[in-house]
Short mmCIF file of C-alpha atoms in Angstrom, two decimals:
data_model
loop_
_atom_site.label_atom_id
_atom_site.label_comp_id
_atom_site.label_asym_id
_atom_site.label_seq_id
_atom_site.Cartn_x
_atom_site.Cartn_y
_atom_site.Cartn_z
CA MET A 14 2.79 -22.33 0.18
CA ALA A 15 1.54 -20.30 2.96
CA SER A 16 -1.10 -17.47 2.48
CA GLY A 17 1.05 -14.39 3.39
CA ALA A 18 3.95 -12.93 5.07
CA GLU A 19 2.38 -12.53 8.26
CA GLU A 20 1.62 -16.37 8.36
CA LEU A 21 4.96 -17.35 7.46
CA LEU A 22 6.64 -15.17 10.22
CA SER A 23 4.27 -16.80 12.66
CA ARG A 24 5.50 -20.29 11.55
CA LEU A 25 8.97 -18.83 12.00
CA TYR A 26 8.23 -17.52 15.40
CA GLU A 27 6.74 -20.73 16.32
CA MET A 28 9.66 -22.99 15.05
CA VAL A 29 12.18 -20.74 17.17
CA GLN A 30 9.66 -20.90 20.20
CA ASP A 31 9.36 -24.64 19.79
CA ALA A 32 13.17 -25.42 19.13
CA ARG A 33 14.94 -27.59 21.62
CA SER A 34 16.88 -25.86 23.93
CA PHE A 35 20.76 -26.62 24.73
CA PRO A 36 21.38 -28.17 28.18
CA ILE A 37 23.70 -25.46 29.21
CA GLY A 38 21.70 -22.42 28.19
CA ALA A 39 17.82 -21.96 28.02
CA ASP A 40 18.50 -19.13 25.67
CA LYS A 41 20.22 -21.25 23.05
CA CYS A 42 18.43 -23.75 20.51
CA VAL A 43 18.89 -25.86 17.70
CA LEU A 44 17.03 -25.23 14.56
CA ASP A 45 16.71 -26.79 11.04
CA ARG A 46 18.74 -24.47 9.01
CA ASP A 47 17.31 -25.46 5.94
CA LYS A 48 13.63 -24.96 7.26
CA VAL A 49 14.41 -21.62 8.45
CA LEU A 50 16.04 -20.30 5.29
CA ASP A 51 13.00 -21.87 3.32
CA LEU A 52 10.79 -19.83 5.36
CA LEU A 53 12.95 -16.61 5.04
CA ASP A 54 12.88 -17.24 1.33
CA GLU A 55 9.09 -17.61 1.17
CA ILE A 56 8.74 -14.48 3.42
CA ASN A 57 10.91 -12.43 1.05
CA SER A 58 9.14 -13.73 -2.03
CA GLN A 59 5.71 -12.60 -0.41
CA LEU A 60 6.88 -8.88 0.40
CA PRO A 61 7.08 -7.84 -3.38
CA GLY A 62 3.38 -9.24 -3.53
CA GLU A 63 2.15 -6.93 -0.82
CA MET A 64 4.21 -4.03 -2.50
CA LYS A 65 2.42 -4.89 -5.77
CA GLN A 66 -0.93 -4.71 -4.22
CA ALA A 67 -0.15 -1.16 -2.63
CA LYS A 68 0.80 -0.12 -6.38
CA THR A 69 -2.44 -1.64 -7.72
CA ILE A 70 -4.35 0.58 -5.04
CA LEU A 71 -2.37 3.62 -5.95
CA ASP A 72 -3.08 2.92 -9.71
CA SER A 73 -7.03 2.31 -8.96
CA ARG A 74 -6.96 5.75 -7.24
CA ASN A 75 -5.22 7.32 -10.32
CA GLU A 76 -8.04 5.91 -12.38
CA LEU A 77 -10.76 7.03 -10.41
CA VAL A 78 -9.17 10.72 -10.58
CA THR A 79 -8.89 10.37 -14.18
CA ALA A 80 -12.32 9.36 -14.75
CA ALA A 81 -13.68 12.01 -12.42
CA LYS A 82 -11.67 14.57 -14.34
CA ARG A 83 -13.07 13.12 -17.65
CA GLU A 84 -16.59 13.42 -16.22
CA ALA A 85 -16.14 16.93 -15.26
CA GLU A 86 -14.90 17.87 -18.80
CA SER A 87 -17.78 16.07 -20.26
CA ILE A 88 -20.35 17.80 -17.95
CA ARG A 89 -18.54 21.07 -18.73
CA ARG A 90 -18.53 20.48 -22.58
CA GLN A 91 -22.33 19.62 -22.20
CA ALA A 92 -22.89 22.83 -20.35
CA GLU A 93 -21.01 24.85 -22.98
CA GLU A 94 -23.13 23.32 -25.99
CA ARG A 95 -26.17 23.85 -24.24
CA ALA A 96 -25.28 27.22 -23.60
CA LYS A 97 -24.57 28.08 -27.20
CA GLN A 98 -27.74 26.70 -28.35
CA MET A 99 -29.71 29.02 -25.98
CA ILE A 100 -28.16 32.35 -27.65
CA SER A 101 -31.27 33.34 -29.23
CA LYS A 102 -32.28 35.93 -26.59
CA GLU A 103 -30.22 37.83 -23.86
CA GLU A 104 -32.16 36.39 -21.02
CA ILE A 105 -31.82 32.96 -22.27
CA VAL A 106 -28.18 33.65 -22.65
CA ALA A 107 -27.83 34.80 -19.21
CA ALA A 108 -29.71 32.15 -17.70
CA ALA A 109 -27.73 29.65 -19.72
CA ASN A 110 -24.27 31.18 -18.39
CA VAL A 111 -25.53 30.86 -14.87
CA GLU A 112 -26.60 27.11 -15.46
CA ALA A 113 -23.30 26.37 -17.17
CA LYS A 114 -21.43 27.90 -14.27
CA ARG A 115 -23.50 26.15 -11.86
CA ILE A 116 -22.94 22.80 -13.70
CA ILE A 117 -19.21 23.49 -13.90
CA SER A 118 -19.22 24.37 -10.26
CA GLU A 119 -21.09 21.32 -9.15
CA ALA A 120 -18.86 19.10 -11.46
CA GLU A 121 -15.67 20.66 -9.95
CA MET A 122 -16.92 20.03 -6.37
CA LYS A 123 -18.03 16.64 -7.18
CA ALA A 124 -14.41 15.95 -8.75
CA ARG A 125 -12.93 17.47 -5.58
CA GLU A 126 -14.93 15.23 -3.31
CA LEU A 127 -14.02 12.19 -5.27
CA ARG A 128 -10.43 13.18 -5.13
CA LYS A 129 -10.42 13.59 -1.41
CA VAL A 130 -12.34 10.38 -0.74
CA THR A 131 -9.97 8.29 -3.11
CA ASN A 132 -6.85 10.12 -1.72
CA ASP A 133 -7.98 9.07 1.82
CA TYR A 134 -8.86 5.69 0.91
CA VAL A 135 -5.55 5.28 -0.81
CA ASP A 136 -3.58 6.82 2.11
CA ASP A 137 -5.48 4.60 4.54
CA ASN A 138 -4.53 1.45 2.49
CA LEU A 139 -0.97 2.50 1.92
CA LYS A 140 -0.79 3.16 5.69
CA ARG A 141 -1.92 -0.44 6.59
CA THR A 142 0.50 -1.71 3.91
CA GLU A 143 3.34 0.21 5.26
CA GLU A 144 2.49 -1.00 8.93
CA ALA A 145 2.24 -4.75 7.81
CA VAL A 146 5.46 -4.54 5.67
CA ASN A 147 7.30 -2.82 8.65
CA ALA A 148 5.86 -5.30 11.17
CA ALA A 149 6.97 -8.22 9.04
CA LEU A 150 10.35 -6.62 8.57
CA ASN A 151 10.87 -5.94 12.12
CA GLU A 152 9.68 -9.74 12.95
CA ILE A 153 12.27 -10.82 10.32
CA LYS A 154 15.07 -8.77 12.23
CA GLN A 155 14.05 -10.27 15.26
CA THR A 156 13.87 -13.69 14.09
CA ARG A 157 17.39 -13.17 12.20
CA GLN A 158 18.80 -11.95 15.45
CA LYS A 159 17.60 -14.70 17.47
CA PHE A 160 18.70 -17.29 14.90
CA ARG A 161 22.22 -15.72 14.79
CA VAL A 162 22.36 -15.85 18.75
CA ALA A 163 21.00 -19.24 18.50
CA ALA A 164 23.36 -20.44 15.91
CA GLY A 165 26.47 -18.87 17.81
CA TYR A 166 27.43 -16.57 15.03
CA GLN A 167 29.67 -13.64 16.05
CA PRO A 168 28.38 -10.39 15.12
CA LYS A 169 29.83 -9.11 11.97
CA GLN A 170 29.71 -5.46 10.68
CA GLU A 171 26.67 -5.01 8.71
CA SER A 172 26.50 -2.99 5.45
CA PRO A 173 25.37 0.34 5.48
CA ILE A 174 22.63 -0.69 3.20
CA LEU A 175 21.21 -3.21 5.70
CA GLU A 176 21.30 -0.99 8.60
CA ASP A 177 18.90 1.38 6.89
CA ILE A 178 16.32 -1.34 6.21
#
């Protein structure tokens, strides 16, 4: 089995490119239908894996955000506990409140930074995955069109579902 949709599409492209031409038309060729269909089946089975990878990245991002929230909450609780222990004098209480607010502010800032970095990372990975999936889909459409032309199929009306893809 090939190692990805892109490699499978390359193999399919090469198969069409290397196919024997008909004597009466250089743009017509003969392909082994079973081989082409097998490659298309493999491509079809690869695409859900790439979608799963995108979901894994998104899940990882959610885990990072959750961990950052937990850490911020833990830091906030620690600051509150520390402030309660220092209630003995007004100056100490005032200093504790200032310190607690500083710690909370730092934790919230760190959580925001982590969320931004995580969102940027996930967005970039999803963008690259989307581009790869779109490129693969376009390649499949082009190859299918070439195959249909090469096979002499008459154009038939596509279903509205396939036109949107």
